[in-house]
């Protein structure tokens, strides 16, 4: 894959998702914003739910794994250390948001990510976890990882008390005692987000594959 080239459709999709996300984040705190577009509390899907999933997906489309940045994998510098360095701005932004929200008393929905968790932490953890997985699993098998994670997580929800825990807390009274209990929505949503990221990598490998000849596109069709 030639990382110097870009696919216009992918660029447009990334721009659309970023604009949509920005508008919704700014508008959701105003009464004029329709509540049906906000994130759902328990079941269902709103446009902001689509936004966060789409944001993860489009980031995966142009990830280093998709662009086959061999310099990242062949470097003498440990790959894990490189990934941690690449996500430190996200961790910094997450801590900044956490401190600013708590310090100013700005209203927040703890049922979205939890008491301390936020989407910046989710982005950082997803990037690191995906890189760890792809250190042992071929990138071309990302769809298998995505399907496995999705099926495993759904089985956990349906066959264990995890669903009740996520909806009602450890004591079934929506308590927020303990770090895991306080941030259960954000932490356990990582299963779904990692699966989406893996799907994005698989789609990115297909979409961004260089096809210089007409017959290559005919074979795709």
Short mmCIF file of C-alpha atoms in Angstrom, two decimals:
data_model
loop_
_atom_site.label_atom_id
_atom_site.label_comp_id
_atom_site.label_asym_id
_atom_site.label_seq_id
_atom_site.Cartn_x
_atom_site.Cartn_y
_atom_site.Cartn_z
CA UNK A 1 0.00 0.00 0.00
CA UNK A 2 1.36 3.35 -0.99
CA UNK A 3 0.92 5.53 2.09
CA UNK A 4 1.56 8.67 0.06
CA UNK A 5 -1.70 8.18 -1.83
CA UNK A 6 -5.18 8.77 -0.49
CA UNK A 7 -8.62 7.66 -1.59
CA UNK A 8 -10.96 10.66 -1.98
CA UNK A 9 -13.96 8.71 -0.67
CA UNK A 10 -12.09 7.84 2.54
CA UNK A 11 -11.00 11.45 2.98
CA UNK A 12 -14.57 12.70 2.50
CA UNK A 13 -15.89 10.13 4.97
CA UNK A 14 -13.34 11.20 7.58
CA UNK A 15 -14.23 14.86 7.07
CA UNK A 16 -17.95 14.11 7.35
CA UNK A 17 -17.53 12.10 10.56
CA UNK A 18 -15.31 14.78 12.13
CA UNK A 19 -17.72 17.60 11.25
CA UNK A 20 -20.72 15.61 12.46
CA UNK A 21 -18.97 14.76 15.72
CA UNK A 22 -17.91 18.36 16.32
CA UNK A 23 -21.39 19.77 15.69
CA UNK A 24 -23.09 17.21 17.92
CA UNK A 25 -20.63 17.65 20.80
CA UNK A 26 -21.14 21.41 20.75
CA UNK A 27 -24.91 21.33 20.19
CA UNK A 28 -25.98 18.54 22.55
CA UNK A 29 -25.87 20.83 25.61
CA UNK A 30 -28.43 23.22 24.11
CA UNK A 31 -32.20 22.64 24.55
CA UNK A 32 -32.70 23.16 20.82
CA UNK A 33 -30.75 19.97 20.03
CA UNK A 34 -33.25 17.08 19.53
CA UNK A 35 -32.75 14.52 22.27
CA UNK A 36 -33.37 11.68 19.83
CA UNK A 37 -30.01 12.52 18.27
CA UNK A 38 -28.14 12.24 21.58
CA UNK A 39 -26.56 9.08 22.90
CA UNK A 40 -29.03 6.51 24.15
CA UNK A 41 -29.07 5.74 27.87
CA UNK A 42 -29.74 1.99 27.76
CA UNK A 43 -30.90 0.50 24.45
CA UNK A 44 -31.15 1.81 20.90
CA UNK A 45 -28.91 3.93 18.69
CA UNK A 46 -28.75 7.69 18.28
CA UNK A 47 -26.79 9.75 15.82
CA UNK A 48 -24.11 10.40 18.46
CA UNK A 49 -23.75 6.66 19.01
CA UNK A 50 -23.11 6.39 15.28
CA UNK A 51 -20.64 9.26 15.57
CA UNK A 52 -18.35 7.64 18.15
CA UNK A 53 -18.42 4.29 16.35
CA UNK A 54 -17.78 6.02 13.05
CA UNK A 55 -14.91 7.98 14.54
CA UNK A 56 -13.22 4.75 15.64
CA UNK A 57 -13.89 3.19 12.24
CA UNK A 58 -12.44 6.00 10.11
CA UNK A 59 -9.36 6.19 12.32
CA UNK A 60 -8.77 2.50 11.69
CA UNK A 61 -9.09 3.04 7.92
CA UNK A 62 -5.86 5.05 7.89
CA UNK A 63 -4.08 3.39 10.81
CA UNK A 64 -0.37 2.43 10.57
CA UNK A 65 -1.42 -1.21 10.24
CA UNK A 66 -3.49 -0.42 7.15
CA UNK A 67 -0.79 1.78 5.62
CA UNK A 68 1.71 -0.98 6.39
CA UNK A 69 4.21 1.27 8.08
CA UNK A 70 7.02 -1.24 8.12
CA UNK A 71 9.30 1.25 9.84
CA UNK A 72 7.13 0.94 12.94
CA UNK A 73 7.46 -2.83 13.06
CA UNK A 74 11.11 -3.19 12.03
CA UNK A 75 12.45 -0.48 14.33
CA UNK A 76 14.76 -1.45 17.18
CA UNK A 77 12.62 0.72 19.45
CA UNK A 78 10.01 -1.54 21.14
CA UNK A 79 6.69 -1.36 19.28
CA UNK A 80 4.78 -1.12 22.56
CA UNK A 81 6.79 1.91 23.61
CA UNK A 82 6.17 3.55 20.23
CA UNK A 83 2.45 3.01 20.55
CA UNK A 84 2.38 4.44 24.07
CA UNK A 85 4.24 7.50 22.83
CA UNK A 86 1.79 7.92 19.95
CA UNK A 87 -1.27 7.95 22.23
CA UNK A 88 0.08 10.22 24.98
CA UNK A 89 -1.76 13.27 23.52
CA UNK A 90 -5.04 11.36 23.89
CA UNK A 91 -4.23 10.48 27.49
CA UNK A 92 -3.28 14.11 28.15
CA UNK A 93 -6.56 15.33 26.62
CA UNK A 94 -8.50 12.76 28.63
CA UNK A 95 -6.91 13.88 31.88
CA UNK A 96 -7.46 17.52 30.92
CA UNK A 97 -11.14 16.93 30.27
CA UNK A 98 -11.54 14.96 33.49
CA UNK A 99 -9.89 17.67 35.62
CA UNK A 100 -11.72 20.55 33.92
CA UNK A 101 -15.14 18.92 34.21
CA UNK A 102 -14.69 18.03 37.88
CA UNK A 103 -13.13 21.40 38.76
CA UNK A 104 -15.88 23.47 37.13
CA UNK A 105 -18.77 21.24 38.12
CA UNK A 106 -19.87 21.05 34.49
CA UNK A 107 -22.85 18.73 34.12
CA UNK A 108 -22.13 15.29 32.69
CA UNK A 109 -23.95 12.04 32.07
CA UNK A 110 -22.06 9.41 34.05
CA UNK A 111 -24.06 6.73 32.27
CA UNK A 112 -22.18 7.63 29.07
CA UNK A 113 -18.65 6.54 30.03
CA UNK A 114 -18.61 6.59 33.81
CA UNK A 115 -17.36 8.92 36.52
CA UNK A 116 -13.72 9.22 35.42
CA UNK A 117 -13.64 7.71 31.95
CA UNK A 118 -14.09 9.60 28.67
CA UNK A 119 -13.74 9.04 24.94
CA UNK A 120 -10.12 10.19 24.84
CA UNK A 121 -9.14 7.32 27.14
CA UNK A 122 -11.17 4.97 24.95
CA UNK A 123 -9.31 6.06 21.81
CA UNK A 124 -5.95 5.59 23.50
CA UNK A 125 -6.71 2.14 24.90
CA UNK A 126 -8.24 0.92 21.62
CA UNK A 127 -5.12 1.95 19.71
CA UNK A 128 -2.79 0.17 22.12
CA UNK A 129 -4.92 -2.98 22.43
CA UNK A 130 -5.31 -3.27 18.66
CA UNK A 131 -1.56 -2.93 18.18
CA UNK A 132 -0.92 -5.62 20.78
CA UNK A 133 -3.35 -7.99 19.08
CA UNK A 134 -1.82 -7.38 15.65
CA UNK A 135 1.63 -8.18 17.00
CA UNK A 136 0.55 -11.83 17.20
CA UNK A 137 -2.27 -12.00 14.64
CA UNK A 138 -1.75 -11.26 10.91
CA UNK A 139 -3.35 -7.97 9.94
CA UNK A 140 -5.25 -9.70 7.12
CA UNK A 141 -7.15 -11.65 9.78
CA UNK A 142 -8.48 -8.55 11.51
CA UNK A 143 -12.04 -9.49 10.57
CA UNK A 144 -11.68 -12.77 12.45
CA UNK A 145 -10.58 -10.90 15.57
CA UNK A 146 -13.49 -8.46 15.19
CA UNK A 147 -16.04 -11.27 14.84
CA UNK A 148 -14.53 -13.21 17.74
CA UNK A 149 -14.59 -10.20 20.07
CA UNK A 150 -18.15 -9.31 19.07
CA UNK A 151 -19.47 -12.84 19.57
CA UNK A 152 -17.58 -13.27 22.85
CA UNK A 153 -18.88 -9.99 24.26
CA UNK A 154 -22.46 -10.72 23.23
CA UNK A 155 -22.24 -14.13 24.87
CA UNK A 156 -20.97 -12.49 28.06
CA UNK A 157 -23.93 -10.12 28.03
CA UNK A 158 -26.47 -12.86 27.45
CA UNK A 159 -25.10 -15.65 29.65
CA UNK A 160 -23.65 -13.80 32.65
CA UNK A 161 -24.70 -11.00 35.00
CA UNK A 162 -22.62 -8.50 33.02
CA UNK A 163 -25.70 -6.91 31.43
CA UNK A 164 -27.29 -6.33 34.85
CA UNK A 165 -23.99 -4.98 36.15
CA UNK A 166 -23.71 -2.49 33.29
CA UNK A 167 -27.29 -1.29 33.65
CA UNK A 168 -27.65 -1.27 37.44
CA UNK A 169 -24.20 -1.49 39.01
CA UNK A 170 -22.73 -4.02 41.37
CA UNK A 171 -25.55 -3.69 43.91
CA UNK A 172 -28.36 -3.26 41.35
CA UNK A 173 -28.87 0.28 42.67
CA UNK A 174 -26.69 2.06 40.12
CA UNK A 175 -23.93 2.58 42.67
CA UNK A 176 -20.58 4.05 41.63
CA UNK A 177 -18.33 2.63 44.36
CA UNK A 178 -14.96 1.39 43.12
CA UNK A 179 -13.14 2.28 39.91
CA UNK A 180 -14.58 -0.55 37.79
CA UNK A 181 -18.11 0.08 39.02
CA UNK A 182 -17.77 3.83 38.59
CA UNK A 183 -16.56 3.53 35.00
CA UNK A 184 -18.24 0.33 33.90
CA UNK A 185 -19.80 1.80 30.74
CA UNK A 186 -16.52 3.17 29.41
CA UNK A 187 -14.37 0.19 30.33
CA UNK A 188 -16.64 -2.54 28.98
CA UNK A 189 -17.45 -0.57 25.83
CA UNK A 190 -13.82 -1.22 24.86
CA UNK A 191 -14.87 -4.67 23.63
CA UNK A 192 -17.16 -3.14 21.03
CA UNK A 193 -14.79 -0.36 20.08
CA UNK A 194 -11.85 -2.73 19.54
CA UNK A 195 -14.09 -4.90 17.35
CA UNK A 196 -15.10 -1.83 15.29
CA UNK A 197 -11.44 -0.81 15.00
CA UNK A 198 -10.54 -4.25 13.69
CA UNK A 199 -13.33 -4.07 11.13
CA UNK A 200 -12.01 -0.68 10.06
CA UNK A 201 -8.53 -2.13 9.57
CA UNK A 202 -9.89 -4.95 7.41
CA UNK A 203 -11.94 -2.54 5.30
CA UNK A 204 -8.97 -0.19 5.04
CA UNK A 205 -6.75 -2.96 3.70
CA UNK A 206 -9.32 -3.59 0.98
CA UNK A 207 -10.20 0.00 0.10
CA UNK A 208 -6.67 1.41 0.13
CA UNK A 209 -5.09 -1.45 -1.78
CA UNK A 210 -3.22 -0.16 -4.81
CA UNK A 211 -4.86 -1.26 -8.07
CA UNK A 212 -2.93 0.26 -11.00
CA UNK A 213 -4.57 -1.82 -13.74
CA UNK A 214 -8.15 -1.78 -14.97
CA UNK A 215 -8.34 -5.57 -14.67
CA UNK A 216 -7.61 -5.25 -10.96
CA UNK A 217 -10.80 -3.20 -10.51
CA UNK A 218 -12.76 -5.58 -12.77
CA UNK A 219 -11.72 -8.47 -10.54
CA UNK A 220 -12.90 -6.54 -7.50
CA UNK A 221 -16.29 -5.88 -9.11
#
